[in-house]
Amino acid sequence: MPSQRIEPRQITFAGEVLSLPVYLDYQASTPLDHRVETAMSNWTHGFTGNPHSSNHIFGHQARRIIEEAQTHIASLINARPHEIIFTSGATEANNLALLGVARAHEGRRHIISVQTEHEAVLQPLEYLATHEGVEVTLLPVDKDGLIDHGALVSAIRPDTIIISVMAANNETGVCQDIARIGQICTERSIVFHSDAVQALSTEAIDVTAQNISLLSLSGHKLYGPMGIGALYVREGTDIAPLIYGGAQQRSIRPGTLPTALCVGLGEACRILAKCRTTNRNHLNKLRSSMVQRLSAELKNSVRLNGDMAPHIPGCLSLSFAGIDAEDLLHELPDLALSTGSACSSMNGKPSHVLKAMGMKAVDIAATIRLGLGRTTTQAEVHYATDQIIAAYNTLQPGKTTNITHQNGMH
């Protein structure tokens, strides 16, 4: 018997009907936009030809719609359609970028990245270092999660082939200056890869102006479908495939493409191009509202990590003094949020991101990640803030405790 979908319950709060639990984990995944679902449904019902069949109308039709999707994705980042390579998601895109470039340039065996990268970057780098003789330099970050550009330049060697730096961190939302990093790479003929999964929904990315050679993105972080992502590969960038068996997608990533999923990703990018500024303004208002309330009520007992650095507005990394984050989540059954990235929570390890930022173990254990999205409402933020304050006061009744690594919010 198939599993049943969880049905939310509804309450009235501040004059609005809320569905509980309130979803606040947008860094892990975003809901599928109904317009994306509609666009995909045209290609999930009835017969769809193989887009790589060139001798009949069914193949031509599928190929045309995939090329249209590539055009939407390319337009979002100022690329050319043929430079968009579809993958199963951002994890595959990151692997393809790093392993593909390393294997295509066996004379240059040095890669630079950052200690706070996603595991989908760090683990491929570890594999290359362990099994393929590649030397990897992981740059440290400061207390706000930013790299030092002087340290980056100093780390570059004659055999450095690729530098990989994410545009926005998935745990803290901190944004690196990818335009400056791209300039550094271009001046030295180094391939620049950026994992832009978290940044694209609110930040303008221009692969041409920012000198990005390779860029990873994910459908389900852009209100599109799961199971589809893409790697932008600038024309002229040498990259070896991870799999073999066909000439599709310039032989970089062979295999028959899933037409409906490609359509979904393309439609998600088309919609995003029209509403990104509105999304950002909306999220800035929600973020400010929540931060002001928490700061006023909990004062020095809560800290917003990385807030002094440039950041995406929808991601809040919050540390609470004197409690364990798991205990706090236990007190918040009507909020769907997490203690960190979905990948880190599965392995049960403390956040390597917060550790790299110099946080103490006790404060890392007291940290939650709260993700807001374009469908989050002010009433949901108001309700969630009330719930968090009440839960903290339940765990710390009558106490005024300072967070140990830095007092209060900024």
GROMACS .gro file of C-alpha atoms in nm:
model
  410
    1MET     CA    1   0.000   0.000   0.000
    2PRO     CA    2   0.151   0.337  -0.096
    3SER     CA    3   0.253   0.575   0.180
    4GLN     CA    4   0.009   0.852   0.260
    5ARG     CA    5   0.106   1.215   0.217
    6ILE     CA    6   0.110   1.408   0.545
    7GLU     CA    7  -0.193   1.635   0.560
    8PRO     CA    8  -0.129   1.973   0.724
    9ARG     CA    9  -0.368   2.103   0.987
   10GLN     CA   10  -0.493   2.458   0.974
   11ILE     CA   11  -0.523   2.731   1.235
   12THR     CA   12  -0.619   3.097   1.228
   13PHE     CA   13  -0.340   3.330   1.336
   14ALA     CA   14  -0.325   3.710   1.307
   15GLY     CA   15  -0.634   3.699   1.088
   16GLU     CA   16  -0.484   3.451   0.842
   17VAL     CA   17  -0.527   3.078   0.794
   18LEU     CA   18  -0.195   2.901   0.848
   19SER     CA   19  -0.111   2.544   0.753
   20LEU     CA   20   0.093   2.363   1.017
   21PRO     CA   21   0.370   2.277   1.033
   22VAL     CA   22   0.501   2.604   0.887
   23TYR     CA   23   0.770   2.518   0.633
   24LEU     CA   24   1.097   2.699   0.712
   25ASP     CA   25   1.358   2.482   0.540
   26TYR     CA   26   1.389   2.649   0.200
   27GLN     CA   27   1.766   2.595   0.187
   28ALA     CA   28   1.699   2.219   0.183
   29SER     CA   29   1.425   2.230  -0.080
   30THR     CA   30   1.163   2.462  -0.224
   31PRO     CA   31   0.803   2.373  -0.309
   32LEU     CA   32   0.723   2.307  -0.672
   33ASP     CA   33   0.573   2.618  -0.831
   34HIS     CA   34   0.228   2.540  -0.971
   35ARG     CA   35   0.324   2.703  -1.301
   36VAL     CA   36   0.621   2.469  -1.326
   37GLU     CA   37   0.397   2.173  -1.252
   38THR     CA   38   0.158   2.281  -1.527
   39ALA     CA   39   0.440   2.319  -1.779
   40MET     CA   40   0.573   1.974  -1.692
   41SER     CA   41   0.231   1.808  -1.711
   42ASN     CA   42   0.220   1.873  -2.084
   43TRP     CA   43   0.515   1.634  -2.115
   44THR     CA   44   0.424   1.376  -1.853
   45HIS     CA   45   0.087   1.283  -2.003
   46GLY     CA   46   0.088   1.097  -2.329
   47PHE     CA   47   0.379   0.988  -2.543
   48THR     CA   48   0.699   1.193  -2.561
   49GLY     CA   49   0.963   1.109  -2.817
   50ASN     CA   50   1.333   1.075  -2.753
   51PRO     CA   51   1.480   1.426  -2.789
   52HIS     CA   52   1.787   1.276  -2.951
   53SER     CA   53   1.590   1.105  -3.231
   54SER     CA   54   1.642   1.323  -3.536
   55ASN     CA   55   1.439   1.141  -3.801
   56HIS     CA   56   1.080   1.212  -3.696
   57ILE     CA   57   0.852   1.476  -3.552
   58PHE     CA   58   0.831   1.323  -3.203
   59GLY     CA   59   1.204   1.358  -3.156
   60HIS     CA   60   1.208   1.705  -3.313
   61GLN     CA   61   0.933   1.822  -3.080
   62ALA     CA   62   1.106   1.695  -2.766
   63ARG     CA   63   1.436   1.842  -2.878
   64ARG     CA   64   1.276   2.180  -2.943
   65ILE     CA   65   1.124   2.200  -2.596
   66ILE     CA   66   1.454   2.103  -2.432
   67GLU     CA   67   1.635   2.372  -2.630
   68GLU     CA   68   1.372   2.618  -2.511
   69ALA     CA   69   1.444   2.513  -2.152
   70GLN     CA   70   1.816   2.563  -2.209
   71THR     CA   71   1.741   2.911  -2.338
   72HIS     CA   72   1.551   3.002  -2.020
   73ILE     CA   73   1.832   2.874  -1.797
   74ALA     CA   74   2.100   3.046  -2.003
   75SER     CA   75   1.910   3.374  -1.998
   76LEU     CA   76   1.898   3.369  -1.618
   77ILE     CA   77   2.279   3.365  -1.590
   78ASN     CA   78   2.372   3.543  -1.919
   79ALA     CA   79   2.507   3.230  -2.086
   80ARG     CA   80   2.443   3.072  -2.425
   81PRO     CA   81   2.191   2.787  -2.450
   82HIS     CA   82   2.440   2.527  -2.576
   83GLU     CA   83   2.658   2.593  -2.268
   84ILE     CA   84   2.388   2.448  -2.038
   85ILE     CA   85   2.449   2.081  -1.957
   86PHE     CA   86   2.162   1.903  -1.781
   87THR     CA   87   2.249   1.677  -1.486
   88SER     CA   88   2.057   1.484  -1.222
   89GLY     CA   89   2.115   1.767  -0.974
   90ALA     CA   90   2.376   1.996  -0.827
   91THR     CA   91   2.572   1.713  -0.664
   92GLU     CA   92   2.636   1.560  -1.005
   93ALA     CA   93   2.708   1.904  -1.150
   94ASN     CA   94   2.972   1.972  -0.883
   95ASN     CA   95   3.129   1.630  -0.937
   96LEU     CA   96   3.133   1.680  -1.313
   97ALA     CA   97   3.295   2.021  -1.275
   98LEU     CA   98   3.571   1.916  -1.036
   99LEU     CA   99   3.651   1.564  -1.153
  100GLY     CA  100   3.594   1.658  -1.515
  101VAL     CA  101   3.838   1.949  -1.514
  102ALA     CA  102   4.099   1.764  -1.307
  103ARG     CA  103   4.096   1.465  -1.543
  104ALA     CA  104   4.109   1.685  -1.852
  105HIS     CA  105   4.425   1.861  -1.729
  106GLU     CA  106   4.650   1.591  -1.589
  107GLY     CA  107   4.955   1.816  -1.615
  108ARG     CA  108   4.813   2.058  -1.359
  109ARG     CA  109   4.732   1.887  -1.031
  110HIS     CA  110   4.636   2.159  -0.784
  111ILE     CA  111   4.287   2.275  -0.686
  112ILE     CA  112   4.183   2.552  -0.447
  113SER     CA  113   3.852   2.562  -0.262
  114VAL     CA  114   3.716   2.675   0.076
  115GLN     CA  115   3.667   2.498   0.410
  116THR     CA  116   3.298   2.597   0.419
  117GLU     CA  117   3.196   2.446   0.085
  118HIS     CA  118   2.907   2.201   0.053
  119GLU     CA  119   2.991   1.832   0.090
  120ALA     CA  120   2.911   1.793  -0.280
  121VAL     CA  121   3.231   1.989  -0.342
  122LEU     CA  122   3.443   1.876  -0.047
  123GLN     CA  123   3.392   1.503  -0.099
  124PRO     CA  124   3.486   1.502  -0.471
  125LEU     CA  125   3.797   1.700  -0.377
  126GLU     CA  126   3.880   1.446  -0.108
  127TYR     CA  127   3.839   1.169  -0.365
  128LEU     CA  128   4.072   1.344  -0.609
  129ALA     CA  129   4.332   1.395  -0.337
  130THR     CA  130   4.311   1.036  -0.212
  131HIS     CA  131   4.281   0.844  -0.538
  132GLU     CA  132   4.406   1.061  -0.823
  133GLY     CA  133   4.705   1.246  -0.683
  134VAL     CA  134   4.552   1.592  -0.689
  135GLU     CA  135   4.670   1.840  -0.427
  136VAL     CA  136   4.388   2.037  -0.267
  137THR     CA  137   4.417   2.363  -0.074
  138LEU     CA  138   4.115   2.456   0.137
  139LEU     CA  139   4.115   2.823   0.231
  140PRO     CA  140   4.007   2.927   0.581
  141VAL     CA  141   3.734   3.184   0.645
  142ASP     CA  142   3.698   3.461   0.900
  143LYS     CA  143   3.437   3.472   1.177
  144ASP     CA  144   3.178   3.594   0.927
  145GLY     CA  145   3.249   3.314   0.679
  146LEU     CA  146   3.441   3.516   0.420
  147ILE     CA  147   3.767   3.422   0.252
  148ASP     CA  148   4.063   3.658   0.228
  149HIS     CA  149   4.137   3.738  -0.136
  150GLY     CA  150   4.503   3.797  -0.058
  151ALA     CA  151   4.524   3.447   0.087
  152LEU     CA  152   4.357   3.313  -0.226
  153VAL     CA  153   4.614   3.478  -0.451
  154SER     CA  154   4.898   3.351  -0.230
  155ALA     CA  155   4.765   2.995  -0.254
  156ILE     CA  156   4.774   2.992  -0.636
  157ARG     CA  157   5.055   2.787  -0.791
  158PRO     CA  158   5.171   2.739  -1.150
  159ASP     CA  159   4.987   2.405  -1.156
  160THR     CA  160   4.658   2.535  -1.013
  161ILE     CA  161   4.390   2.432  -1.261
  162ILE     CA  162   4.059   2.518  -1.093
  163ILE     CA  163   3.930   2.730  -0.806
  164SER     CA  164   3.589   2.637  -0.665
  165VAL     CA  165   3.405   2.884  -0.441
  166MET     CA  166   3.032   2.875  -0.372
  167ALA     CA  167   2.830   3.191  -0.435
  168ALA     CA  168   2.624   3.163  -0.115
  169ASN     CA  169   2.667   2.924   0.175
  170ASN     CA  170   2.388   2.675   0.235
  171GLU     CA  171   2.407   2.697   0.616
  172THR     CA  172   2.471   3.065   0.684
  173GLY     CA  173   2.369   3.235   0.360
  174VAL     CA  174   2.702   3.420   0.347
  175CYS     CA  175   2.791   3.538  -0.005
  176GLN     CA  176   3.146   3.540  -0.136
  177ASP     CA  177   3.263   3.805  -0.384
  178ILE     CA  178   3.253   3.578  -0.686
  179ALA     CA  179   3.314   3.865  -0.928
  180ARG     CA  180   3.648   3.938  -0.762
  181ILE     CA  181   3.738   3.569  -0.752
  182GLY     CA  182   3.644   3.535  -1.118
  183GLN     CA  183   3.873   3.824  -1.204
  184ILE     CA  184   4.160   3.664  -1.011
  185CYS     CA  185   4.109   3.338  -1.203
  186THR     CA  186   4.080   3.502  -1.544
  187GLU     CA  187   4.400   3.701  -1.494
  188ARG     CA  188   4.585   3.373  -1.429
  189SER     CA  189   4.409   3.144  -1.682
  190ILE     CA  190   4.253   2.934  -1.405
  191VAL     CA  191   3.912   2.770  -1.440
  192PHE     CA  192   3.660   2.918  -1.195
  193HIS     CA  193   3.375   2.700  -1.069
  194SER     CA  194   3.097   2.825  -0.844
  195ASP     CA  195   2.820   2.629  -0.675
  196ALA     CA  196   2.536   2.882  -0.710
  197VAL     CA  197   2.258   2.659  -0.581
  198GLN     CA  198   2.162   2.883  -0.288
  199ALA     CA  199   2.233   3.218  -0.451
  200LEU     CA  200   2.031   3.204  -0.771
  201SER     CA  201   1.686   3.253  -0.619
  202THR     CA  202   1.768   3.605  -0.496
  203GLU     CA  203   2.110   3.710  -0.633
  204ALA     CA  204   2.193   3.824  -0.985
  205ILE     CA  205   2.448   3.588  -1.142
  206ASP     CA  206   2.618   3.686  -1.468
  207VAL     CA  207   2.867   3.424  -1.578
  208THR     CA  208   3.015   3.657  -1.838
  209ALA     CA  209   3.060   3.967  -1.623
  210GLN     CA  210   3.175   3.761  -1.324
  211ASN     CA  211   3.417   3.548  -1.528
  212ILE     CA  212   3.266   3.216  -1.421
  213SER     CA  213   3.380   2.913  -1.622
  214LEU     CA  214   3.154   2.653  -1.457
  215LEU     CA  215   2.839   2.704  -1.251
  216SER     CA  216   2.619   2.447  -1.074
  217LEU     CA  217   2.246   2.484  -1.012
  218SER     CA  218   1.962   2.268  -0.884
  219GLY     CA  219   1.595   2.252  -0.982
  220HIS     CA  220   1.445   2.190  -0.641
  221LYS     CA  221   1.621   2.494  -0.492
  222LEU     CA  222   1.453   2.717  -0.753
  223TYR     CA  223   1.089   2.605  -0.706
  224GLY     CA  224   1.143   2.348  -0.979
  225PRO     CA  225   1.142   1.967  -0.975
  226MET     CA  226   1.375   1.735  -0.787
  227GLY     CA  227   1.603   1.510  -0.989
  228ILE     CA  228   1.725   1.774  -1.232
  229GLY     CA  229   2.006   2.027  -1.225
  230ALA     CA  230   2.253   2.179  -1.464
  231LEU     CA  231   2.616   2.270  -1.509
  232TYR     CA  232   2.701   2.577  -1.709
  233VAL     CA  233   3.017   2.497  -1.906
  234ARG     CA  234   3.170   2.795  -2.081
  235GLU     CA  235   3.253   2.714  -2.440
  236GLY     CA  236   3.622   2.628  -2.466
  237THR     CA  237   3.649   2.489  -2.113
  238ASP     CA  238   3.810   2.145  -2.129
  239ILE     CA  239   3.616   1.895  -1.919
  240ALA     CA  240   3.617   1.515  -1.922
  241PRO     CA  241   3.287   1.326  -1.886
  242LEU     CA  242   3.211   1.115  -1.580
  243ILE     CA  243   3.003   0.867  -1.779
  244TYR     CA  244   3.028   0.733  -2.133
  245GLY     CA  245   2.781   0.595  -2.381
  246GLY     CA  246   2.663   0.858  -2.625
  247ALA     CA  247   2.723   1.193  -2.789
  248GLN     CA  248   2.441   1.382  -2.620
  249GLN     CA  249   2.516   1.719  -2.462
  250ARG     CA  250   2.848   1.765  -2.641
  251SER     CA  251   2.952   1.423  -2.499
  252ILE     CA  252   3.011   1.598  -2.165
  253ARG     CA  253   2.713   1.427  -2.005
  254PRO     CA  254   2.574   1.158  -2.239
  255GLY     CA  255   2.241   0.984  -2.197
  256THR     CA  256   1.879   1.043  -2.292
  257LEU     CA  257   1.744   1.356  -2.128
  258PRO     CA  258   1.424   1.351  -1.915
  259THR     CA  259   1.214   1.593  -2.117
  260ALA     CA  260   0.958   1.679  -1.847
  261LEU     CA  261   1.224   1.751  -1.585
  262CYS     CA  262   1.422   1.968  -1.827
  263VAL     CA  263   1.104   2.160  -1.905
  264GLY     CA  264   1.043   2.206  -1.532
  265LEU     CA  265   1.389   2.346  -1.467
  266GLY     CA  266   1.361   2.578  -1.765
  267GLU     CA  267   1.021   2.706  -1.656
  268ALA     CA  268   1.146   2.761  -1.300
  269CYS     CA  269   1.430   2.974  -1.437
  270ARG     CA  270   1.194   3.167  -1.666
  271ILE     CA  271   0.970   3.254  -1.372
  272LEU     CA  272   1.265   3.339  -1.149
  273ALA     CA  273   1.407   3.585  -1.402
  274LYS     CA  274   1.086   3.786  -1.372
  275CYS     CA  275   1.042   3.782  -0.994
  276ARG     CA  276   1.391   3.764  -0.840
  277THR     CA  277   1.403   4.129  -0.730
  278THR     CA  278   1.054   4.101  -0.583
  279ASN     CA  279   1.157   3.780  -0.405
  280ARG     CA  280   1.460   3.950  -0.254
  281ASN     CA  281   1.265   4.251  -0.129
  282HIS     CA  282   1.000   4.023   0.022
  283LEU     CA  283   1.259   3.811   0.201
  284ASN     CA  284   1.447   4.113   0.331
  285LYS     CA  285   1.127   4.235   0.499
  286LEU     CA  286   1.057   3.895   0.653
  287ARG     CA  287   1.416   3.860   0.773
  288SER     CA  288   1.420   4.206   0.931
  289SER     CA  289   1.091   4.138   1.106
  290MET     CA  290   1.213   3.813   1.258
  291VAL     CA  291   1.557   3.944   1.357
  292GLN     CA  292   1.411   4.252   1.526
  293ARG     CA  293   1.162   4.046   1.728
  294LEU     CA  294   1.415   3.786   1.838
  295SER     CA  295   1.667   4.054   1.930
  296ALA     CA  296   1.412   4.251   2.130
  297GLU     CA  297   1.281   3.948   2.320
  298LEU     CA  298   1.594   3.734   2.367
  299LYS     CA  299   1.858   4.006   2.351
  300ASN     CA  300   2.210   3.864   2.399
  301SER     CA  301   2.082   3.507   2.420
  302VAL     CA  302   2.065   3.475   2.041
  303ARG     CA  303   2.312   3.543   1.762
  304LEU     CA  304   2.263   3.560   1.386
  305ASN     CA  305   2.575   3.401   1.237
  306GLY     CA  306   2.745   3.569   0.943
  307ASP     CA  307   2.515   3.870   0.950
  308MET     CA  308   2.801   4.120   0.910
  309ALA     CA  309   2.891   3.967   0.572
  310PRO     CA  310   2.692   3.997   0.248
  311HIS     CA  311   2.422   3.731   0.260
  312ILE     CA  312   2.114   3.595   0.091
  313PRO     CA  313   1.809   3.720   0.282
  314GLY     CA  314   1.624   3.391   0.323
  315CYS     CA  315   1.883   3.199   0.525
  316LEU     CA  316   1.923   3.259   0.899
  317SER     CA  317   2.176   3.068   1.110
  318LEU     CA  318   2.071   3.128   1.471
  319SER     CA  319   2.266   3.027   1.782
  320PHE     CA  320   2.093   3.026   2.121
  321ALA     CA  321   2.275   3.049   2.452
  322GLY     CA  322   2.253   2.771   2.707
  323ILE     CA  323   2.047   2.516   2.514
  324ASP     CA  324   2.085   2.232   2.266
  325ALA     CA  325   1.935   2.290   1.922
  326GLU     CA  326   1.780   1.943   1.916
  327ASP     CA  327   1.595   2.025   2.238
  328LEU     CA  328   1.472   2.348   2.083
  329LEU     CA  329   1.345   2.169   1.773
  330HIS     CA  330   1.166   1.919   1.998
  331GLU     CA  331   0.975   2.213   2.144
  332LEU     CA  332   0.879   2.333   1.794
  333PRO     CA  333   0.663   2.058   1.640
  334ASP     CA  334   0.467   2.311   1.435
  335LEU     CA  335   0.776   2.446   1.258
  336ALA     CA  336   0.963   2.255   0.987
  337LEU     CA  337   1.326   2.364   1.018
  338SER     CA  338   1.663   2.205   1.083
  339THR     CA  339   1.989   2.229   1.272
  340GLY     CA  340   2.193   2.267   0.953
  341SER     CA  341   2.230   2.132   0.601
  342ALA     CA  342   2.035   1.821   0.507
  343CYS     CA  343   2.361   1.643   0.417
  344SER     CA  344   2.530   1.726   0.750
  345SER     CA  345   2.227   1.627   0.957
  346MET     CA  346   2.228   1.283   0.793
  347ASN     CA  347   2.584   1.205   0.903
  348GLY     CA  348   2.531   1.342   1.253
  349LYS     CA  349   2.852   1.546   1.252
  350PRO     CA  350   2.882   1.901   1.385
  351SER     CA  351   2.866   2.169   1.118
  352HIS     CA  352   3.203   2.204   0.945
  353VAL     CA  353   3.088   2.546   0.827
  354LEU     CA  354   3.035   2.690   1.174
  355LYS     CA  355   3.352   2.521   1.299
  356ALA     CA  356   3.552   2.689   1.021
  357MET     CA  357   3.404   3.022   1.131
  358GLY     CA  358   3.562   2.972   1.472
  359MET     CA  359   3.252   2.882   1.669
  360LYS     CA  360   3.283   2.672   1.982
  361ALA     CA  361   3.133   2.325   1.990
  362VAL     CA  362   2.875   2.427   2.249
  363ASP     CA  363   2.752   2.708   2.024
  364ILE     CA  364   2.746   2.489   1.713
  365ALA     CA  365   2.527   2.246   1.904
  366ALA     CA  366   2.295   2.536   1.989
  367THR     CA  367   2.242   2.646   1.628
  368ILE     CA  368   1.943   2.610   1.399
  369ARG     CA  369   1.905   2.701   1.033
  370LEU     CA  370   1.588   2.879   0.937
  371GLY     CA  371   1.500   2.913   0.569
  372LEU     CA  372   1.246   3.158   0.429
  373GLY     CA  373   1.111   3.145   0.075
  374ARG     CA  374   0.904   3.339  -0.172
  375THR     CA  375   0.582   3.173  -0.052
  376THR     CA  376   0.655   3.244   0.316
  377THR     CA  377   0.407   3.496   0.459
  378GLN     CA  378   0.446   3.764   0.725
  379ALA     CA  379   0.192   3.579   0.939
  380GLU     CA  380   0.402   3.261   0.920
  381VAL     CA  381   0.712   3.454   1.027
  382HIS     CA  382   0.518   3.616   1.313
  383TYR     CA  383   0.389   3.276   1.426
  384ALA     CA  384   0.730   3.111   1.396
  385THR     CA  385   0.899   3.389   1.592
  386ASP     CA  386   0.642   3.358   1.870
  387GLN     CA  387   0.698   2.983   1.881
  388ILE     CA  388   1.079   3.012   1.893
  389ILE     CA  389   1.071   3.271   2.172
  390ALA     CA  390   0.826   3.063   2.376
  391ALA     CA  391   1.028   2.744   2.322
  392TYR     CA  392   1.353   2.910   2.427
  393ASN     CA  393   1.193   3.054   2.739
  394THR     CA  394   1.060   2.708   2.823
  395LEU     CA  395   1.412   2.565   2.803
  396GLN     CA  396   1.574   2.863   2.978
  397PRO     CA  397   1.306   2.996   3.216
  398GLY     CA  398   1.398   3.325   3.380
  399LYS     CA  399   1.761   3.314   3.265
  400THR     CA  400   1.960   3.585   3.090
  401THR     CA  401   2.252   3.414   2.922
  402ASN     CA  402   2.493   3.553   2.665
  403ILE     CA  403   2.591   3.349   2.364
  404THR     CA  404   2.955   3.265   2.428
  405HIS     CA  405   3.122   3.348   2.098
  406GLN     CA  406   2.971   3.693   2.047
  407ASN     CA  407   2.704   3.883   2.231
  408GLY     CA  408   2.370   3.919   2.066
  409MET     CA  409   2.259   4.002   1.715
  410HIS     CA  410   2.388   4.267   1.480
   0.00000   0.00000   0.00000
